[in-house]
Coordinates of C-alpha atoms in Angstrom, one line a residue:
M748 CA -59.4 85.6 -4.0
T749 CA -60.2 84.2 -7.2
T750 CA -60.0 80.3 -7.5
L751 CA -58.8 78.5 -10.5
D752 CA -61.2 74.9 -11.7
T753 CA -58.0 72.5 -12.8
G754 CA -60.0 69.5 -12.3
P755 CA -61.3 67.2 -15.9
A756 CA -64.2 69.1 -17.6
A757 CA -67.5 67.7 -17.8
A758 CA -67.8 65.7 -21.3
P759 CA -70.3 67.5 -23.5
R760 CA -73.9 66.1 -23.8
V761 CA -74.5 64.7 -26.9
S762 CA -78.1 63.7 -27.9
F763 CA -80.2 60.6 -27.4
F764 CA -79.7 58.5 -30.7
N765 CA -76.0 60.3 -31.5
D766 CA -74.6 57.9 -28.3
P767 CA -72.5 54.9 -29.8
V768 CA -74.0 52.7 -26.5
I769 CA -77.6 53.5 -26.4
R770 CA -77.3 53.0 -30.5
G771 CA -75.3 50.0 -30.2
I772 CA -78.1 48.6 -28.0
I773 CA -80.8 49.9 -30.2
Y774 CA -79.3 47.8 -33.3
Q775 CA -78.3 44.0 -32.2
V776 CA -82.4 44.7 -29.6
V777 CA -83.8 45.1 -33.6
V778 CA -81.9 42.6 -34.9
A779 CA -82.6 40.1 -32.0
G780 CA -86.5 40.6 -32.7
L781 CA -86.4 40.5 -36.4
L782 CA -84.4 37.1 -35.6
I783 CA -87.1 35.7 -33.3
A784 CA -89.7 37.0 -35.3
F785 CA -88.4 34.9 -38.4
I786 CA -88.0 31.9 -36.3
V787 CA -91.8 31.6 -35.2
W788 CA -92.3 32.2 -38.6
I789 CA -90.4 29.4 -40.2
V790 CA -92.5 27.0 -37.4
G791 CA -95.4 28.1 -37.5
N792 CA -95.4 28.0 -41.3
T793 CA -94.1 24.3 -41.0
A794 CA -95.9 23.8 -38.2
A795 CA -99.7 25.1 -40.9
N796 CA -98.4 22.8 -43.8
L797 CA -97.6 19.6 -42.0
A798 CA -101.8 19.9 -40.6
A799 CA -102.2 20.6 -44.1
Q800 CA -100.4 16.8 -45.2
N801 CA -102.3 15.2 -41.8
K802 CA -98.7 14.8 -41.1
T803 CA -97.9 14.2 -37.2
T804 CA -94.3 15.4 -36.0
G805 CA -92.2 14.3 -33.1
F806 CA -90.0 11.3 -32.3
D807 CA -91.9 8.6 -31.3
F808 CA -91.4 6.3 -34.7
L809 CA -87.6 5.6 -33.1
W810 CA -88.5 3.3 -31.0
K811 CA -90.8 2.1 -34.1
T812 CA -89.2 -1.3 -35.8
A813 CA -87.3 -0.5 -39.0
G814 CA -87.8 -3.5 -41.3
F815 CA -85.2 -2.6 -43.5
D816 CA -81.6 -4.7 -43.9
I817 CA -78.6 -2.9 -43.1
S818 CA -75.4 -4.6 -45.2
F819 CA -72.8 -3.4 -42.8
A820 CA -73.3 -2.7 -39.3
L821 CA -70.6 -2.8 -35.7
F822 CA -72.7 -4.4 -33.5
P823 CA -75.8 -7.0 -34.1
W824 CA -78.5 -5.8 -36.4
S825 CA -81.7 -7.2 -38.0
R826 CA -85.1 -6.3 -39.7
A827 CA -86.3 -6.7 -36.2
S828 CA -84.4 -3.1 -34.4
F829 CA -86.0 -0.3 -33.9
Y830 CA -85.5 3.0 -36.3
W831 CA -83.4 4.2 -32.9
E832 CA -80.6 1.5 -33.6
A833 CA -80.4 2.4 -36.8
F834 CA -79.6 5.7 -35.9
L835 CA -76.4 4.4 -33.8
V836 CA -75.5 2.1 -36.5
G837 CA -74.9 5.0 -39.1
I838 CA -73.1 7.4 -36.3
T839 CA -71.1 4.0 -35.9
N840 CA -70.3 3.2 -40.0
T841 CA -69.8 7.7 -40.1
L842 CA -67.0 7.4 -37.1
L843 CA -65.6 4.5 -37.9
V844 CA -64.7 5.4 -41.8
A845 CA -63.7 9.7 -40.7
F846 CA -61.2 8.1 -37.7
V847 CA -59.3 5.7 -39.7
G848 CA -59.2 8.3 -43.0
I849 CA -58.3 11.0 -40.3
I850 CA -55.3 8.7 -39.4
F851 CA -54.5 7.5 -43.2
A852 CA -54.7 11.1 -44.6
T853 CA -52.1 12.3 -41.8
M854 CA -49.7 9.8 -42.6
L855 CA -50.4 10.0 -46.4
G856 CA -50.4 14.0 -46.1
F857 CA -47.2 14.7 -44.2
T858 CA -45.2 12.2 -45.9
I859 CA -46.2 13.8 -49.4
G860 CA -45.6 17.3 -48.1
I861 CA -41.9 16.7 -46.8
A862 CA -41.6 14.5 -50.5
R863 CA -42.7 17.9 -51.8
L864 CA -39.4 19.4 -50.4
S865 CA -37.0 17.1 -50.9
S866 CA -33.8 17.8 -53.0
N867 CA -34.1 14.6 -55.0
F868 CA -35.6 15.6 -58.3
I869 CA -37.8 12.5 -59.0
V870 CA -39.3 12.6 -55.4
S871 CA -40.0 16.0 -55.4
R872 CA -42.0 15.7 -58.9
L873 CA -43.3 12.5 -58.1
A874 CA -45.1 14.1 -54.8
T875 CA -46.0 17.0 -57.0
V876 CA -47.7 14.8 -60.0
Y877 CA -49.6 13.1 -57.4
V878 CA -51.3 16.7 -55.4
E879 CA -51.8 18.1 -58.6
T880 CA -53.5 15.5 -60.1
I881 CA -55.8 13.9 -56.7
R882 CA -56.6 17.6 -55.5
N883 CA -58.3 19.0 -59.3
I884 CA -60.6 15.9 -60.0
P885 CA -63.9 15.6 -57.9
L886 CA -64.0 13.8 -54.7
L887 CA -67.3 11.6 -55.9
L888 CA -65.8 11.0 -59.6
Q889 CA -62.7 9.5 -57.2
L890 CA -64.7 7.1 -54.7
F891 CA -66.9 5.9 -58.5
F892 CA -63.7 5.1 -59.4
W893 CA -62.0 3.0 -56.2
Y894 CA -65.6 1.0 -56.6
F895 CA -66.8 0.6 -59.7
A896 CA -63.4 0.4 -61.5
V897 CA -61.2 -0.9 -59.1
L898 CA -63.2 -2.9 -56.4
K899 CA -66.4 -4.1 -58.5
A900 CA -63.8 -5.2 -61.5
M901 CA -62.2 -8.1 -58.5
P902 CA -63.0 -11.6 -59.7
S903 CA -65.8 -13.8 -58.3
V904 CA -65.8 -15.1 -54.8
R905 CA -64.7 -18.5 -56.3
E906 CA -61.4 -16.5 -58.6
S907 CA -60.4 -14.5 -54.7
I908 CA -56.8 -13.5 -54.7
L909 CA -55.0 -14.3 -51.7
L910 CA -53.7 -11.8 -50.0
P911 CA -50.8 -12.2 -46.9
F912 CA -52.0 -13.6 -43.8
D913 CA -53.9 -15.6 -45.3
S914 CA -56.3 -12.8 -46.3
F915 CA -58.9 -12.3 -49.6
I916 CA -60.0 -9.8 -52.3
N917 CA -62.7 -10.2 -54.2
Q918 CA -65.7 -8.6 -55.7
R919 CA -67.4 -9.0 -52.9
G920 CA -64.7 -6.9 -50.4
I921 CA -61.6 -8.0 -48.4
F922 CA -61.2 -10.5 -46.6
V923 CA -58.9 -10.9 -43.0
P924 CA -58.6 -12.6 -40.2
R925 CA -60.5 -12.5 -36.9
P926 CA -58.7 -12.2 -33.6
M927 CA -59.8 -14.0 -31.0
P928 CA -58.4 -13.1 -28.0
D929 CA -59.1 -15.5 -24.5
E930 CA -60.2 -14.1 -21.4
Q931 CA -57.0 -13.4 -20.3
F932 CA -55.8 -11.0 -22.2
G933 CA -58.1 -8.2 -20.4
F934 CA -54.3 -8.1 -18.1
V935 CA -52.7 -7.4 -21.5
W936 CA -54.8 -4.6 -22.3
I937 CA -54.1 -3.5 -18.3
G938 CA -50.2 -3.6 -19.7
V939 CA -51.2 -1.6 -22.6
A940 CA -53.1 1.1 -20.2
L941 CA -49.6 1.5 -17.8
A942 CA -46.8 1.9 -20.5
I943 CA -49.2 4.5 -22.0
L944 CA -49.6 6.5 -18.4
A945 CA -45.5 5.2 -18.1
I946 CA -44.6 7.4 -21.4
I947 CA -46.5 10.5 -20.2
A948 CA -44.6 10.3 -16.9
L949 CA -41.3 9.4 -18.2
R950 CA -42.1 13.0 -21.0
F951 CA -42.8 14.6 -18.5
W952 CA -39.7 14.0 -16.8
A953 CA -37.7 14.2 -19.6
K954 CA -38.4 17.7 -20.4
K955 CA -38.0 18.9 -16.6
R956 CA -34.6 17.2 -17.4
L957 CA -34.0 19.3 -20.7
E958 CA -34.5 22.3 -18.8
T959 CA -32.7 22.2 -16.0
T960 CA -29.5 20.7 -17.2
G961 CA -30.1 20.6 -21.4
R962 CA -29.5 17.3 -21.9
R963 CA -31.8 15.4 -23.9
F964 CA -33.5 11.8 -23.8
P965 CA -34.3 9.7 -26.2
V966 CA -37.7 10.2 -25.9
F967 CA -39.2 8.4 -28.8
L968 CA -37.5 5.9 -28.6
S969 CA -37.9 5.0 -25.0
S970 CA -41.9 5.2 -25.4
V971 CA -41.8 2.8 -28.5
A972 CA -39.7 0.4 -26.0
L973 CA -42.3 0.5 -23.4
L974 CA -45.2 -0.1 -25.3
I975 CA -43.7 -3.0 -26.9
V976 CA -41.6 -4.3 -23.6
L977 CA -44.0 -4.0 -20.9
P978 CA -47.4 -5.6 -22.1
G979 CA -44.9 -8.4 -23.8
L980 CA -43.9 -9.0 -20.2
V981 CA -47.7 -9.3 -18.8
W982 CA -48.9 -11.2 -22.2
F983 CA -46.1 -13.9 -21.0
A984 CA -46.0 -13.8 -17.6
S985 CA -50.4 -14.4 -17.5
G986 CA -50.1 -16.8 -20.3
A987 CA -52.8 -14.5 -22.5
S988 CA -52.9 -16.4 -26.2
V989 CA -55.0 -14.6 -29.1
A990 CA -56.4 -16.8 -32.0
F991 CA -57.3 -16.3 -35.3
E992 CA -60.2 -17.2 -37.4
P993 CA -59.1 -17.1 -40.6
P994 CA -62.1 -16.3 -43.6
V995 CA -62.8 -20.0 -45.2
L996 CA -64.1 -20.5 -48.8
E997 CA -67.2 -22.7 -48.1
R998 CA -70.2 -23.0 -51.1
F999 CA -70.9 -19.7 -51.7
N1000 CA -68.7 -17.2 -50.1
F1001 CA -66.3 -17.1 -47.2
K1002 CA -67.5 -17.8 -43.8
G1003 CA -65.6 -16.6 -40.5
G1004 CA -63.3 -14.2 -40.5
I1005 CA -63.7 -10.2 -40.7
Q1006 CA -65.3 -8.9 -44.2
L1007 CA -64.3 -5.4 -45.3
P1008 CA -66.9 -4.3 -47.7
P1009 CA -66.0 -2.7 -50.8
E1010 CA -68.4 0.7 -50.0
F1011 CA -66.3 0.4 -47.0
V1012 CA -62.9 0.8 -48.9
A1013 CA -63.4 2.7 -51.3
L1014 CA -64.9 5.2 -49.3
L1015 CA -61.9 4.9 -47.0
F1016 CA -59.5 5.0 -49.5
G1017 CA -61.0 7.5 -52.1
L1018 CA -61.2 9.8 -49.0
S1019 CA -57.9 8.9 -47.6
I1020 CA -56.5 10.1 -50.7
Y1021 CA -58.1 13.0 -51.6
T1022 CA -57.9 15.0 -48.7
A1023 CA -53.8 13.7 -48.0
S1024 CA -53.5 16.3 -51.1
F1025 CA -54.4 19.4 -49.6
I1026 CA -52.8 17.8 -46.0
A1027 CA -50.0 17.9 -48.2
E1028 CA -49.8 21.5 -49.3
T1029 CA -51.1 22.7 -45.9
V1030 CA -47.7 20.5 -44.3
R1031 CA -45.4 22.2 -47.5
A1032 CA -46.4 25.7 -46.8
G1033 CA -45.5 25.5 -43.4
I1034 CA -42.5 24.2 -43.2
Q1035 CA -41.4 26.7 -45.6
A1036 CA -42.9 29.1 -43.6
V1037 CA -40.5 28.4 -41.4
N1038 CA -37.3 31.3 -41.2
K1039 CA -34.4 30.2 -43.4
G1040 CA -32.8 31.0 -40.5
Q1041 CA -33.8 28.5 -38.6
T1042 CA -32.4 25.8 -40.4
E1043 CA -29.0 27.4 -40.9
A1044 CA -28.5 28.2 -37.0
A1045 CA -29.3 24.4 -37.1
Q1046 CA -27.0 23.2 -39.2
S1047 CA -24.1 25.3 -37.3
L1048 CA -24.6 23.2 -34.2
G1049 CA -24.2 20.4 -36.1
L1050 CA -27.6 18.9 -36.4
K1051 CA -28.1 15.8 -39.6
E1052 CA -30.7 16.8 -41.8
G1053 CA -33.4 14.1 -40.5
D1054 CA -33.0 15.8 -36.7
R1055 CA -33.0 19.5 -38.3
L1056 CA -36.6 18.4 -39.5
R1057 CA -37.5 16.7 -36.6
L1058 CA -36.6 19.1 -33.7
V1059 CA -36.3 22.8 -35.3
I1060 CA -38.4 22.4 -38.9
V1061 CA -41.6 21.0 -37.6
P1062 CA -42.5 21.9 -34.0
Q1063 CA -42.2 25.1 -35.4
A1064 CA -43.9 24.4 -38.4
M1065 CA -47.0 22.5 -36.9
R1066 CA -48.0 26.0 -35.6
V1067 CA -48.8 26.9 -39.4
I1068 CA -50.2 23.4 -40.2
I1069 CA -52.6 22.9 -37.1
P1070 CA -55.2 25.9 -38.3
P1071 CA -55.5 24.4 -41.9
L1072 CA -55.5 20.7 -41.1
T1073 CA -58.6 21.3 -38.7
S1074 CA -60.6 22.1 -41.7
Q1075 CA -59.5 18.6 -43.8
Y1076 CA -60.0 17.2 -40.5
L1077 CA -63.2 18.6 -41.0
N1078 CA -64.0 18.4 -44.6
L1079 CA -62.7 14.6 -44.4
T1080 CA -65.8 13.9 -41.6
K1081 CA -68.0 15.6 -43.8
N1082 CA -67.3 14.5 -47.5
S1083 CA -67.7 11.3 -45.7
S1084 CA -71.7 11.8 -46.3
L1085 CA -70.5 11.2 -50.1
G1086 CA -70.5 7.3 -49.4
A1087 CA -74.7 7.2 -49.8
A1088 CA -73.2 7.2 -53.4
I1089 CA -72.0 4.0 -53.3
G1090 CA -74.1 2.3 -51.1
Y1091 CA -71.8 2.7 -47.6
P1092 CA -74.1 3.0 -44.8
E1093 CA -73.2 5.8 -43.1
L1094 CA -75.5 8.2 -41.3
V1095 CA -76.8 10.1 -44.2
N1096 CA -77.6 6.5 -46.3
V1097 CA -79.4 5.2 -43.7
F1098 CA -81.2 7.4 -41.4
A1099 CA -81.3 10.4 -43.2
G1100 CA -82.0 8.4 -46.9
T1101 CA -83.8 5.0 -46.0
A1102 CA -85.4 6.1 -42.6
L1103 CA -86.6 9.4 -42.9
N1104 CA -88.1 7.7 -46.6
Q1105 CA -89.8 5.0 -44.8
T1106 CA -91.2 7.5 -42.0
G1107 CA -92.4 10.3 -43.4
R1108 CA -90.3 12.4 -40.6
A1109 CA -88.5 14.8 -42.9
I1110 CA -87.7 17.2 -39.8
E1111 CA -86.7 14.7 -37.4
C1112 CA -84.6 12.8 -39.6
I1113 CA -82.8 15.7 -41.1
A1114 CA -82.4 17.7 -37.8
L1115 CA -81.3 15.1 -35.8
T1116 CA -78.8 14.0 -38.8
M1117 CA -77.6 17.7 -38.9
L1118 CA -76.8 17.7 -35.0
V1119 CA -74.4 14.6 -35.2
Y1120 CA -72.2 16.1 -37.8
L1121 CA -72.4 19.4 -35.9
I1122 CA -71.4 17.6 -32.7
F1123 CA -68.2 15.9 -35.0
S1124 CA -67.1 19.3 -36.6
L1125 CA -66.4 20.8 -33.0
L1126 CA -65.1 18.2 -30.8
T1127 CA -62.9 18.3 -33.7
S1128 CA -62.5 21.3 -33.4
V1129 CA -62.2 21.8 -29.8
I1130 CA -59.4 19.0 -29.7
M1131 CA -57.5 20.8 -32.4
N1132 CA -57.7 24.2 -30.6
W1133 CA -55.8 22.2 -27.7
Y1134 CA -53.8 20.7 -29.3
N1135 CA -53.0 24.2 -31.6
A1136 CA -53.2 26.2 -28.0
R1137 CA -49.8 23.8 -26.6
V1138 CA -48.3 24.3 -29.7
S1139 CA -47.9 28.1 -30.1
L1140 CA -45.9 30.3 -29.2
V1141 CA -45.8 31.8 -25.6
E1142 CA -44.4 35.5 -24.9
R1143 CA -42.2 36.0 -22.3

């Protein structure tokens, strides 16, 4: 009796070089080998050139005295400080202008972006003029404008312009009162922390309530009330107080208060206004990407224009807005290095400029500076990607 073999047919054998799996492994090994050889050649060539110029390498210079002044620092600095302290001054100054700039640019960009879609002719055209003017002028020229044409053109110290809350502005910057909380004020910060925890718990409770009953709770207004009332009660109960030290004009300059140097103000203005023009376009595109049917559905439910925008349009538009918004935050952080052009002591100016010129350690200074910007960018991307995952659509 003859039996038929009905099992699966064996795959035809192919030659060694035509196997796609083996061929892929060979290509990867070749590319990795070329990359390693290139790195070895770069390192060896650099070491040979440094030896020919009788230059040493290493990071031992970080523990040597810097011997130069820095015009603006967030912690005590003197000419006797070390190079690693100059490195920290550059990092903190860069973080300060980037963090505050991102907040200002986001607020201004969202406002301008929504204004571009306004039904009011004048408001929408003014927003359009802002975007088309600011984003088409190089950032460096805008920094020069704010620094040389606006802030450096201010009156001298003796003729300072008085601003509200005992603040002054002149060609040396902006002088504002310095808050001086007493020892009991620590309890107020504890109250703020408790209020933030209460807001997080309230948000989860309101979301669960909405899912089970369909009834919406005013989370935003309740959160604002918690953030004001709870620390306020702790303030009065603890008897804490805050005194303000106003700037006082003496013979040659103001004494006391907090001085915001013109370099910092010009860089902050330039970065915020320039980046806001791109964020505005991102916001406008994100809102217009939402299907018109969503707006019509919200109208059929009787939602007002503000509620439609806040509850229906913007939450859906955020999924489109977040990825390009992340790129704008990265650009703002990296563009802060242009502060070197107007003398702001950020990382490139202090460490990759003055410290490098004094020590001659070009490779070490540039490598550390690049590493810091890389870490800043990766951290920003991680945070924004986490937020993007939270607002993205969930497949059911």
